[in-house]
XYZ file of C-alpha atoms in Angstrom:
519
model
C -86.545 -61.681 -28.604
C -83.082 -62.194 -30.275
C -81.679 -59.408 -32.336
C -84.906 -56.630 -30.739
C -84.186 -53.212 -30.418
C -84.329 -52.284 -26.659
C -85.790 -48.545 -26.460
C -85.586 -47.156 -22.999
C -86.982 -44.314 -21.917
C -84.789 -41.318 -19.828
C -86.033 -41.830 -16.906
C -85.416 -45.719 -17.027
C -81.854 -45.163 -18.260
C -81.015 -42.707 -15.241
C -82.886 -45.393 -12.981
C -79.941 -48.269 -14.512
C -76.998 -46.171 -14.189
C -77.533 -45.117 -10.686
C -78.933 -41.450 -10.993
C -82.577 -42.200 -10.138
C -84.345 -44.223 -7.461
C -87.497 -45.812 -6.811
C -91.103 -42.655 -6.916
C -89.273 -40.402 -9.021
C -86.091 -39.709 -6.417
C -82.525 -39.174 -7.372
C -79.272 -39.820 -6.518
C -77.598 -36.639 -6.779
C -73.382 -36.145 -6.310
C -72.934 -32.649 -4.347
C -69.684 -30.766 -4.382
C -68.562 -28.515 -1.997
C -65.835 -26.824 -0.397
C -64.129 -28.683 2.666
C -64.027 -26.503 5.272
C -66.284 -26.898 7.750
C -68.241 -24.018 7.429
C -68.857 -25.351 3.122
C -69.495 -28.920 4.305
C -72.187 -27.811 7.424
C -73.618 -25.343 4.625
C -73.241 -28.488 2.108
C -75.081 -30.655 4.835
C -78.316 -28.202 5.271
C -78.910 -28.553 1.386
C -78.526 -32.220 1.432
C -80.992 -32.377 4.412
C -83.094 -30.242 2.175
C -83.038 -32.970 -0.257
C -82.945 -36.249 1.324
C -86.401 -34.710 3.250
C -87.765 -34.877 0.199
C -86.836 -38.437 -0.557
C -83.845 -37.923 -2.543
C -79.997 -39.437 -1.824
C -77.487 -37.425 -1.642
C -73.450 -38.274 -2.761
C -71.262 -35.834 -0.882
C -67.794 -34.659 -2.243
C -65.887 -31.833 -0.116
C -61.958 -30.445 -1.308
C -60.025 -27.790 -1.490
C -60.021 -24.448 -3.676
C -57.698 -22.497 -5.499
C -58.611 -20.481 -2.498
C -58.237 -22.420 0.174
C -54.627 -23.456 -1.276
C -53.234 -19.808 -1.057
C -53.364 -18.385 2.379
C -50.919 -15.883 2.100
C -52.771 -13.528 -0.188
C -55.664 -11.144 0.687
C -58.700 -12.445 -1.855
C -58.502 -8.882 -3.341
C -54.939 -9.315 -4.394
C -55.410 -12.415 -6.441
C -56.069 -12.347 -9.869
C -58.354 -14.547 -10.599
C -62.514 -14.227 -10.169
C -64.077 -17.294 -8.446
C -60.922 -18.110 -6.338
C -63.119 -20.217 -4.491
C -65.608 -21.509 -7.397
C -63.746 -22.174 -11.063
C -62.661 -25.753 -10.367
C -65.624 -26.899 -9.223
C -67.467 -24.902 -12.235
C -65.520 -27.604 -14.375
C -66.419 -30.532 -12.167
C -70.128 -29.385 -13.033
C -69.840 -28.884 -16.722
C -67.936 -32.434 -16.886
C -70.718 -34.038 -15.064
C -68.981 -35.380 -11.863
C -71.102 -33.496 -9.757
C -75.088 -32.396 -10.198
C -74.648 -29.338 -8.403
C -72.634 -27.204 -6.428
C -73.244 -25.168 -2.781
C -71.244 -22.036 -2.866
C -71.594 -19.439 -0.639
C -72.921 -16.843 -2.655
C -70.445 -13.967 -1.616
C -67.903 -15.824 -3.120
C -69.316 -16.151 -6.937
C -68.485 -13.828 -9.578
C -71.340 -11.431 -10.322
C -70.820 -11.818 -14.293
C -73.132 -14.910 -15.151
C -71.208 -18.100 -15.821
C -71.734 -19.474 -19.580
C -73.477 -23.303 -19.442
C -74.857 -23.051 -15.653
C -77.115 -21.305 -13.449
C -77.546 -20.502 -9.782
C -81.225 -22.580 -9.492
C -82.299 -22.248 -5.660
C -80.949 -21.145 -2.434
C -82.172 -21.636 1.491
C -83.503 -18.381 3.724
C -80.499 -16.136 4.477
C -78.390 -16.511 7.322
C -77.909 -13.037 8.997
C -76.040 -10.914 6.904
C -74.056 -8.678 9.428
C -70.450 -8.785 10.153
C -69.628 -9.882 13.781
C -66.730 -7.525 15.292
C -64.424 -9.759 18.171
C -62.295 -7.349 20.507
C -60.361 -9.579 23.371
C -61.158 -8.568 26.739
C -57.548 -7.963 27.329
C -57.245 -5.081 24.852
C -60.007 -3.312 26.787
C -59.429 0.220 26.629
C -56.329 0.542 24.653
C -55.868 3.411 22.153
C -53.962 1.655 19.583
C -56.458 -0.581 18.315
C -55.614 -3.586 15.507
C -57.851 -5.592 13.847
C -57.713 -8.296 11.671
C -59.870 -7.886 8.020
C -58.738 -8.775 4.774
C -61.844 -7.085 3.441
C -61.507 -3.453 1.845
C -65.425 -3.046 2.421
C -64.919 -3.797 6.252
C -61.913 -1.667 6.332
C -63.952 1.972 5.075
C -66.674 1.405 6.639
C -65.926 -0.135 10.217
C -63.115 2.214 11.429
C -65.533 5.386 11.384
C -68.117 3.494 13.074
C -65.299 2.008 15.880
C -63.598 5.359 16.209
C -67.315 6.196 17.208
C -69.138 3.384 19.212
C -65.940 1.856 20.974
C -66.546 2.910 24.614
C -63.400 4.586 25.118
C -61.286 7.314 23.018
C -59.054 5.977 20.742
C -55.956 7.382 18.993
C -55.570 4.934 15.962
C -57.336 2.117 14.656
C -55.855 -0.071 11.625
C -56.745 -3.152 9.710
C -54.607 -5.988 9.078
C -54.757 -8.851 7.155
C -55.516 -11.861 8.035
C -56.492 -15.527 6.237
C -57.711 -19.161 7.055
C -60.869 -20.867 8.406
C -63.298 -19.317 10.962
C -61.261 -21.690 13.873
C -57.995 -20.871 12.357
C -58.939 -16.767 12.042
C -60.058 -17.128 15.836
C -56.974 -18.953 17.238
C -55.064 -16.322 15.678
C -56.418 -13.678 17.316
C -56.090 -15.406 20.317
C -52.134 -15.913 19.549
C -51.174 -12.472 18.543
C -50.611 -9.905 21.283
C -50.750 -7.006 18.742
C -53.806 -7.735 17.551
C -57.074 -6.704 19.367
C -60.135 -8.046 17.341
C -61.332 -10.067 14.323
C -64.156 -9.266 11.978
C -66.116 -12.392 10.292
C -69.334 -12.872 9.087
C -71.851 -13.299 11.762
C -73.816 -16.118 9.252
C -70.167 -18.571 9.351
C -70.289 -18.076 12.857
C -73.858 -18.537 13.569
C -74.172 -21.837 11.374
C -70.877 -23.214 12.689
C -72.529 -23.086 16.361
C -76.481 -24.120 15.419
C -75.994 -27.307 14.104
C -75.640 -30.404 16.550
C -73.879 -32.726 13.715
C -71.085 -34.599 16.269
C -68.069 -34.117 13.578
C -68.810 -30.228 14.043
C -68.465 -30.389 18.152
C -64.832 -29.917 17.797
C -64.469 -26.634 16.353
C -67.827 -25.706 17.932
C -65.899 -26.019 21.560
C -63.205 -24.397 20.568
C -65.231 -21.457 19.070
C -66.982 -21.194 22.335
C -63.636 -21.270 24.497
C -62.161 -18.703 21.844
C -65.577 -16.031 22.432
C -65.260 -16.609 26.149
C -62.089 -14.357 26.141
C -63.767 -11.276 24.212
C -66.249 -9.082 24.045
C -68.362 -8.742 20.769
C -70.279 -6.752 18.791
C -72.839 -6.743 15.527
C -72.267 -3.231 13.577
C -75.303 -2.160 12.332
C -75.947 -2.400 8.698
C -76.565 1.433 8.184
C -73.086 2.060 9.042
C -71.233 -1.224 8.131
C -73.380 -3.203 4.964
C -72.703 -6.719 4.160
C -70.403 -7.662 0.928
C -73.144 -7.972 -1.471
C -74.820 -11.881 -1.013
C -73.625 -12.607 2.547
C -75.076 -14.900 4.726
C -77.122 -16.940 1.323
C -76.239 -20.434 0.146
C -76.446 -20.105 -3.718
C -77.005 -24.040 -5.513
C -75.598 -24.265 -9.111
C -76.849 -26.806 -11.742
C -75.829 -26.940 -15.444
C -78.436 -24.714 -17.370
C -79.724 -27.591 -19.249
C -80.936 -29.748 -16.293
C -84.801 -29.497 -15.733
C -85.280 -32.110 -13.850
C -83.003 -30.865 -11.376
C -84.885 -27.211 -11.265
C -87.960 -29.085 -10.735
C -86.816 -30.946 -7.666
C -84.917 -27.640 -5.947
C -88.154 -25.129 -6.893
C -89.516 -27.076 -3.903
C -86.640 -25.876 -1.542
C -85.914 -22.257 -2.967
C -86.585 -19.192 -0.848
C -87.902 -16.351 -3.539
C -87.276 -13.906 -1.298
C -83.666 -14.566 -0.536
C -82.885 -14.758 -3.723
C -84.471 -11.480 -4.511
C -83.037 -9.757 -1.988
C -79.317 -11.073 -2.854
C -79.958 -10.564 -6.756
C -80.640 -7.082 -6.094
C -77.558 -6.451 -3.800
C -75.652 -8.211 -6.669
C -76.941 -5.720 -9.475
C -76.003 -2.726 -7.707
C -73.064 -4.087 -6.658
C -71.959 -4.526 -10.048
C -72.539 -1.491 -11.331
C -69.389 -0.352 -9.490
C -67.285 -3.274 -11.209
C -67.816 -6.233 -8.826
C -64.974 -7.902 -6.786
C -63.573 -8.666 -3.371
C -60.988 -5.634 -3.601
C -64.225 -2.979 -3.359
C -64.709 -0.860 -0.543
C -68.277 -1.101 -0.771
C -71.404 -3.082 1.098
C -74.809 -3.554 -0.395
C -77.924 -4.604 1.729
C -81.358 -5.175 1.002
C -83.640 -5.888 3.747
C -87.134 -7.411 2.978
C -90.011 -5.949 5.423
C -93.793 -5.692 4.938
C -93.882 -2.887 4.418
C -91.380 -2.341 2.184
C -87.481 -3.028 1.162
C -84.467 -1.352 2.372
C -81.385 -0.626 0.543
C -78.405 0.489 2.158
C -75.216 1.549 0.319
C -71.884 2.533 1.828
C -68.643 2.931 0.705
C -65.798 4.396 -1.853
C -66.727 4.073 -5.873
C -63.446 3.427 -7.909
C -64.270 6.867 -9.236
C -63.314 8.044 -5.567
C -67.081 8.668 -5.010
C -68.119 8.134 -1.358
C -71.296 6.249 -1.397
C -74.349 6.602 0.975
C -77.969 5.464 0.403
C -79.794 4.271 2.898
C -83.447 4.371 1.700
C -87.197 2.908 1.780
C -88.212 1.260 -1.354
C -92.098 0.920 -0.837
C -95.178 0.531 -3.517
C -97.323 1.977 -1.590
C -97.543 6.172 -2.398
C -98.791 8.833 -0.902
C -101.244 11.335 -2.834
C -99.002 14.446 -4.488
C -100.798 16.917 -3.571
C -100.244 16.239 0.411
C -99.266 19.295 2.921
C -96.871 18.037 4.832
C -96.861 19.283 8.258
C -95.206 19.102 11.641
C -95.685 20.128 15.156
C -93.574 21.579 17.849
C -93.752 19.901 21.458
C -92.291 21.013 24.790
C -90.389 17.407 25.834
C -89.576 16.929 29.836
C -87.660 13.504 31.364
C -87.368 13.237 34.528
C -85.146 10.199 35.510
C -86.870 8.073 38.298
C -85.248 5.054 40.326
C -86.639 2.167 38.943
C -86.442 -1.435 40.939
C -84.930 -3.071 38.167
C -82.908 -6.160 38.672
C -80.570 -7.422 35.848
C -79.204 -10.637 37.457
C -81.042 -12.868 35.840
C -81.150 -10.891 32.134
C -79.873 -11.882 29.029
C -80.281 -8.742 27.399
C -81.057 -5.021 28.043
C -82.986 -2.812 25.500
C -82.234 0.226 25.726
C -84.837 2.817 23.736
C -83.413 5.658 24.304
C -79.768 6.397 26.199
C -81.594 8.347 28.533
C -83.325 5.384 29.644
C -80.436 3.947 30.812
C -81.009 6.367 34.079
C -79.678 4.696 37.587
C -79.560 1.290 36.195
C -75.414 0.882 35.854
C -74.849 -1.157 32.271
C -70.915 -0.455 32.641
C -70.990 -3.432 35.134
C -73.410 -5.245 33.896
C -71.932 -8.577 32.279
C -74.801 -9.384 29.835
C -76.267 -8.148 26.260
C -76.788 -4.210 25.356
C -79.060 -3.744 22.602
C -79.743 -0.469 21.534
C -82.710 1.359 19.745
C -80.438 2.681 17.115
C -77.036 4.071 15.965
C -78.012 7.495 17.874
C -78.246 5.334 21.232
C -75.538 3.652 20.681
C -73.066 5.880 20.504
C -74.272 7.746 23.219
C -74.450 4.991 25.341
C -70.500 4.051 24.488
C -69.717 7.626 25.207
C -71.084 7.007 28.858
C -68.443 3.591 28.867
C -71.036 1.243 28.026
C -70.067 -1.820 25.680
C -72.990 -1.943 23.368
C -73.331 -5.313 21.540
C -75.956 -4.075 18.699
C -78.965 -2.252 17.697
C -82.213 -2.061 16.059
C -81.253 0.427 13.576
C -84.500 2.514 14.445
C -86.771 -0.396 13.206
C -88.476 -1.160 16.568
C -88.039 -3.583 19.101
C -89.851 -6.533 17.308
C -86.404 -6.479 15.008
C -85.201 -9.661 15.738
C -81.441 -9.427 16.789
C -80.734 -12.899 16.002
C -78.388 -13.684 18.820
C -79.489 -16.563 20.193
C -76.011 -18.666 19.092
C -73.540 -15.948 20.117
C -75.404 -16.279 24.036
C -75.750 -19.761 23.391
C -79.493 -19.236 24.394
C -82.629 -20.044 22.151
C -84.770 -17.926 24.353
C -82.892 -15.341 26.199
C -84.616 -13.400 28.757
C -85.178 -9.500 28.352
C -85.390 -6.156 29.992
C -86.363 -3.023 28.063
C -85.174 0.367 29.675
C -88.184 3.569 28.589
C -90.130 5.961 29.908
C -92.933 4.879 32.035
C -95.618 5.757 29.281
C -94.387 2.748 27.355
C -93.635 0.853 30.391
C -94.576 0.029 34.657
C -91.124 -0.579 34.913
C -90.578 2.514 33.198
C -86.879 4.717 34.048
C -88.023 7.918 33.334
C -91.066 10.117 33.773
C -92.012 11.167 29.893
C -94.259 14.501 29.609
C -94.894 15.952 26.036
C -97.254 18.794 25.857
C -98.214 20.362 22.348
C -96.364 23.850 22.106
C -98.490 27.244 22.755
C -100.595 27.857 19.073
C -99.732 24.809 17.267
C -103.376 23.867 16.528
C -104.465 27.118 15.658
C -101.959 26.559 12.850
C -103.620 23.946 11.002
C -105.705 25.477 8.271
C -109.525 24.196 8.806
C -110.158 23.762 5.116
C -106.946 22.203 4.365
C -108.187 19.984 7.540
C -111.730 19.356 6.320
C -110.113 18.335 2.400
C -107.910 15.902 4.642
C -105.086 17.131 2.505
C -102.436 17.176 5.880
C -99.826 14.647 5.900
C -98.332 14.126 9.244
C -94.868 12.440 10.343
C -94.953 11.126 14.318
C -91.753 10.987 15.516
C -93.786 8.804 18.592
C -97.283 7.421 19.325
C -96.903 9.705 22.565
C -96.882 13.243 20.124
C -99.624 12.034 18.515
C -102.142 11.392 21.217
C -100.873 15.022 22.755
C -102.156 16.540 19.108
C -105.265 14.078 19.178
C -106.886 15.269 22.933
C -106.665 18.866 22.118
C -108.651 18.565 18.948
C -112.463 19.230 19.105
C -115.049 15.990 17.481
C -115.321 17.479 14.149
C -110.996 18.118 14.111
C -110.802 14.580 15.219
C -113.117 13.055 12.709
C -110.665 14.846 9.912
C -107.300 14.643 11.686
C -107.851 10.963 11.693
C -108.596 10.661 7.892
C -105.517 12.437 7.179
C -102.331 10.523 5.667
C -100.116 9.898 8.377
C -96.382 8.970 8.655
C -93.935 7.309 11.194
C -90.814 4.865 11.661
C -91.764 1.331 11.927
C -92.071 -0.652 15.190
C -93.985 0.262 18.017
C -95.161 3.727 17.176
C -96.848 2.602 13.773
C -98.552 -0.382 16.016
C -100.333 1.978 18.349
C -101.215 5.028 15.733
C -102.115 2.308 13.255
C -104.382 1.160 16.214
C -106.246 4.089 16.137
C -106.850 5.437 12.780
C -110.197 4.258 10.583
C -107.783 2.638 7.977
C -104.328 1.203 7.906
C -104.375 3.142 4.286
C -103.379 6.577 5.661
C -100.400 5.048 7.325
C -97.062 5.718 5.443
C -94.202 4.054 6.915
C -90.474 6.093 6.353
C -86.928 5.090 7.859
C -86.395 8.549 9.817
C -88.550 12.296 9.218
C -85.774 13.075 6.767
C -86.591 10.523 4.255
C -90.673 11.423 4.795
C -89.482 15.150 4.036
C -87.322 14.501 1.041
């Protein structure tokens, strides 16, 4: 057919020039950073992908960034030291999308793209590295570039290190996760290293055999110190860390279509809320301010900590939950008489990964100061009284019950790492301590029977053992009421059992601490 007009359609145009293959997959060109943390994170994505029949072009190089070592990121100038020249790569069309790590992205929108999916989130603590030949000393330095790290962590050292110190300063520090490492390793007047656990943590998963390298040396580098993960209460993440964020020009739909099948909503709710807040207080790496949302069932949890650059010190740590209590609630409490009596408990810790320690009482005869492997506290309150007994404490539940997962399966290099937990001998056989709580002289008397028979009390349990003491001394018709009462708790093992026993999981509120359920 000399001289006809050939019309072809998009999707047979992208198929001749290379962009789409055979059932509707593509061949998509990735850019990325070329560290090895970006190209691993770059990797994951494209795994994403080619699972789903797509190809995958990759293209990893340097950043504005990664060319200027010498400066602390909140000295430079410019926003996206890590991102701009790849935004113009984008726009140009030389790559169809981008993986950034999200921290590192400008919270202002950028004009002509949008971040389109991301992958679950990493964890998003910061990792604290202290060489094991700085034990004890009362000068402490450690390295941070970060202003946010910097407020927040030496409180929290001067506090949980498990020995007095004198002074402890920040100093700055730049390069790769191998390169930060060997120079801790390399400077005697230096003590420790803060990263973020998720660089870490990904850097060590993955079994590509280009990644072994740096993965031995990480693991010969962590054999000569001692670490911890500072809770999130006291030390919040830099708003976004730990979550892959995946860029695309804003007028590609056929690319949202094929990465709405990879996107996790609730990452990127979570990190879009961190990034809001956080830029309310102007954005940017030179802040002294963290920003964490945690997603739980029964609720989220935001946690703010810092300075404002008004000078306003910033602390929110609070439960964000749809489901309300009634207004018109009495809230009431009671008073217990609380015994523990420490017992020697046949306890052997030579084959255990990790200790849990509910309370630092628990701790009783078994010695933890010698004891070589994890220490994973309740909470912050355990924690620091365990370090003022000398115990290295490597993290903590932050009051939300054992079933928190401490995700530290790459730091011991174990996917399944055995466990003790150290309690009273209600909770446990291999209980440490004798627990007696007996309801205080008059306390039932107190309640007011109609008040009771409106089921209009609303009662906090600071433990599933108080309530039982309450329940037994209550006659069938108190009991009948009592349990259609609202009732309140933390979460975690004590909102299991009383949840357990009341007619409806309805009239159980769950709050962070009895402070926030009396606010």
């Amino acid at each position: 057919m000399s001289g006809a007009l050939l019309k072809w359609t998009s999707k047979q145009y992208d198929l001749l020039v290379g962009k789409t293959c055979a059932d509707n997959h593509m061949r998509l060109n990735l850019g990325a950073r070329q560290s090895d943390l970006a190209r691993l994170q770059g990797y994951l994505v494209g795994e994403a992908l080619t699972s789903l029949g797509h190809e995958v072009n990759y293209t990893f190089r340097e950043s504005l960034g990664d060319k200027n070592l010498t400066d602390p990121l909140w000295k430079m100038p410019e926003k996206g030291v890590f991102t701009q020249d790849f935004y113009e790569d984008l726009m140009s069309g030389k790559f169809d999308f981008i993986v950034h790590s999200w921290k590192d992205l400008p919270v202002e929108p950028t004009a002509g793209t949008e971040i389109v999916a991301t992958l679950p989130r990493a964890d998003q603590r910061d990792l604290v590295l202290f060489k094991k030949s700085s034990l004890n000393k009362k000068q402490v330095r450690i390295f941070s570039s970060s202003p946010r790290r910097e407020y927040n962590l030496i409180p929290f050292l001067a506090k949980n290190l498990p020995w007095p110190t004198d002074k402890i300063e920040f100093a700055n520090v730049r390069g790769n996760i191998p390169t930060r490492m060997q120079k801790l390793m390399d400077d005697e007047s230096i003590d420790g290293l803060v990263l973020a656990k998720a660089a870490l943590d990904r850097l060590l998963a993955h079994p590509y055999p280009e990644f072994k390298p740096v993965q031995e040396k990480i693991r010969a580098h962590l054999a000569h110190c001692k670490w911890m993960v500072p809770p999130l209460s006291e030390n919040p993440n830099a708003a976004a860390q730990g979550a892959l964020a995946i860029e695309i020009k804003s007028d590609r739909k056929d690319l949202k279509e094929i990465f709405a099948k990879i996107h996790c909503q609730d990452t990127a709710d979570s990190v879009n809320y961190e990034r809001k807040v956080f830029s309310g207080y102007g954005g940017g790496c030179h802040q002294k301010i963290g920003v964490t949302v945690l997603k739980r069932h029964y609720g989220d949890i935001l946690i703010v900590k810092g300075l404002s650059p008004k000078g306003e010190v910033l602390n929110t740590h609070q439960l964000q939950s749809s489901k309300k209590p009634a207004t018109d609630l009495v809230k009431h409490t009671f008073n217990f008489s609380i015994t523990r009596e420490n017992k020697t408990a046949d306890i052997s810790l030579a084959k255990t990964d990790v200790v849990w320690v509910a309370r630092s009482e628990a701790a009783g005869s078994v010695d933890l100061n010698s004891y070589g492997g994890v220490v994973w506290a309740a909470g912050t309150s355990t924690w620091q009284k365990l370090a003022a007994k000398g115990v290295w404490v490597n993290g903590c539940a932050e009051g939300l019950g054992e079933g928190e997962n401490p995700r530290i399966d790459q730091l011991i290099g174990k996917a399944n790492p055995e466990q003790v937990t150290l309690t009273h001998t209600l909770a446990s056989n291999a209980g440490t301590y004798d627990l007696q709580i007996q309801l205080a002289d008059g306390e039932i008397s107190k309640l007011k029977s109609d008040v009771l028979a409106l089921r209009k009390y609303f009662f906090y349990w600071k433990s599933h053992s108080q309530f039982q003491a309450v329940l037994t001394q209550l006659n069938d018709s108190q009991k009948t009421h009592f349990l259609n009462c609202a009732h309140a708790c933390g979460p975690g093992k004590t909102w299991q059992s009383i949840r357990d026993v009341l007619p409806s999981e309805e009239n159980l509120y769950i709050y962070l601490n009895e402070e926030n359920w009396k606010s």
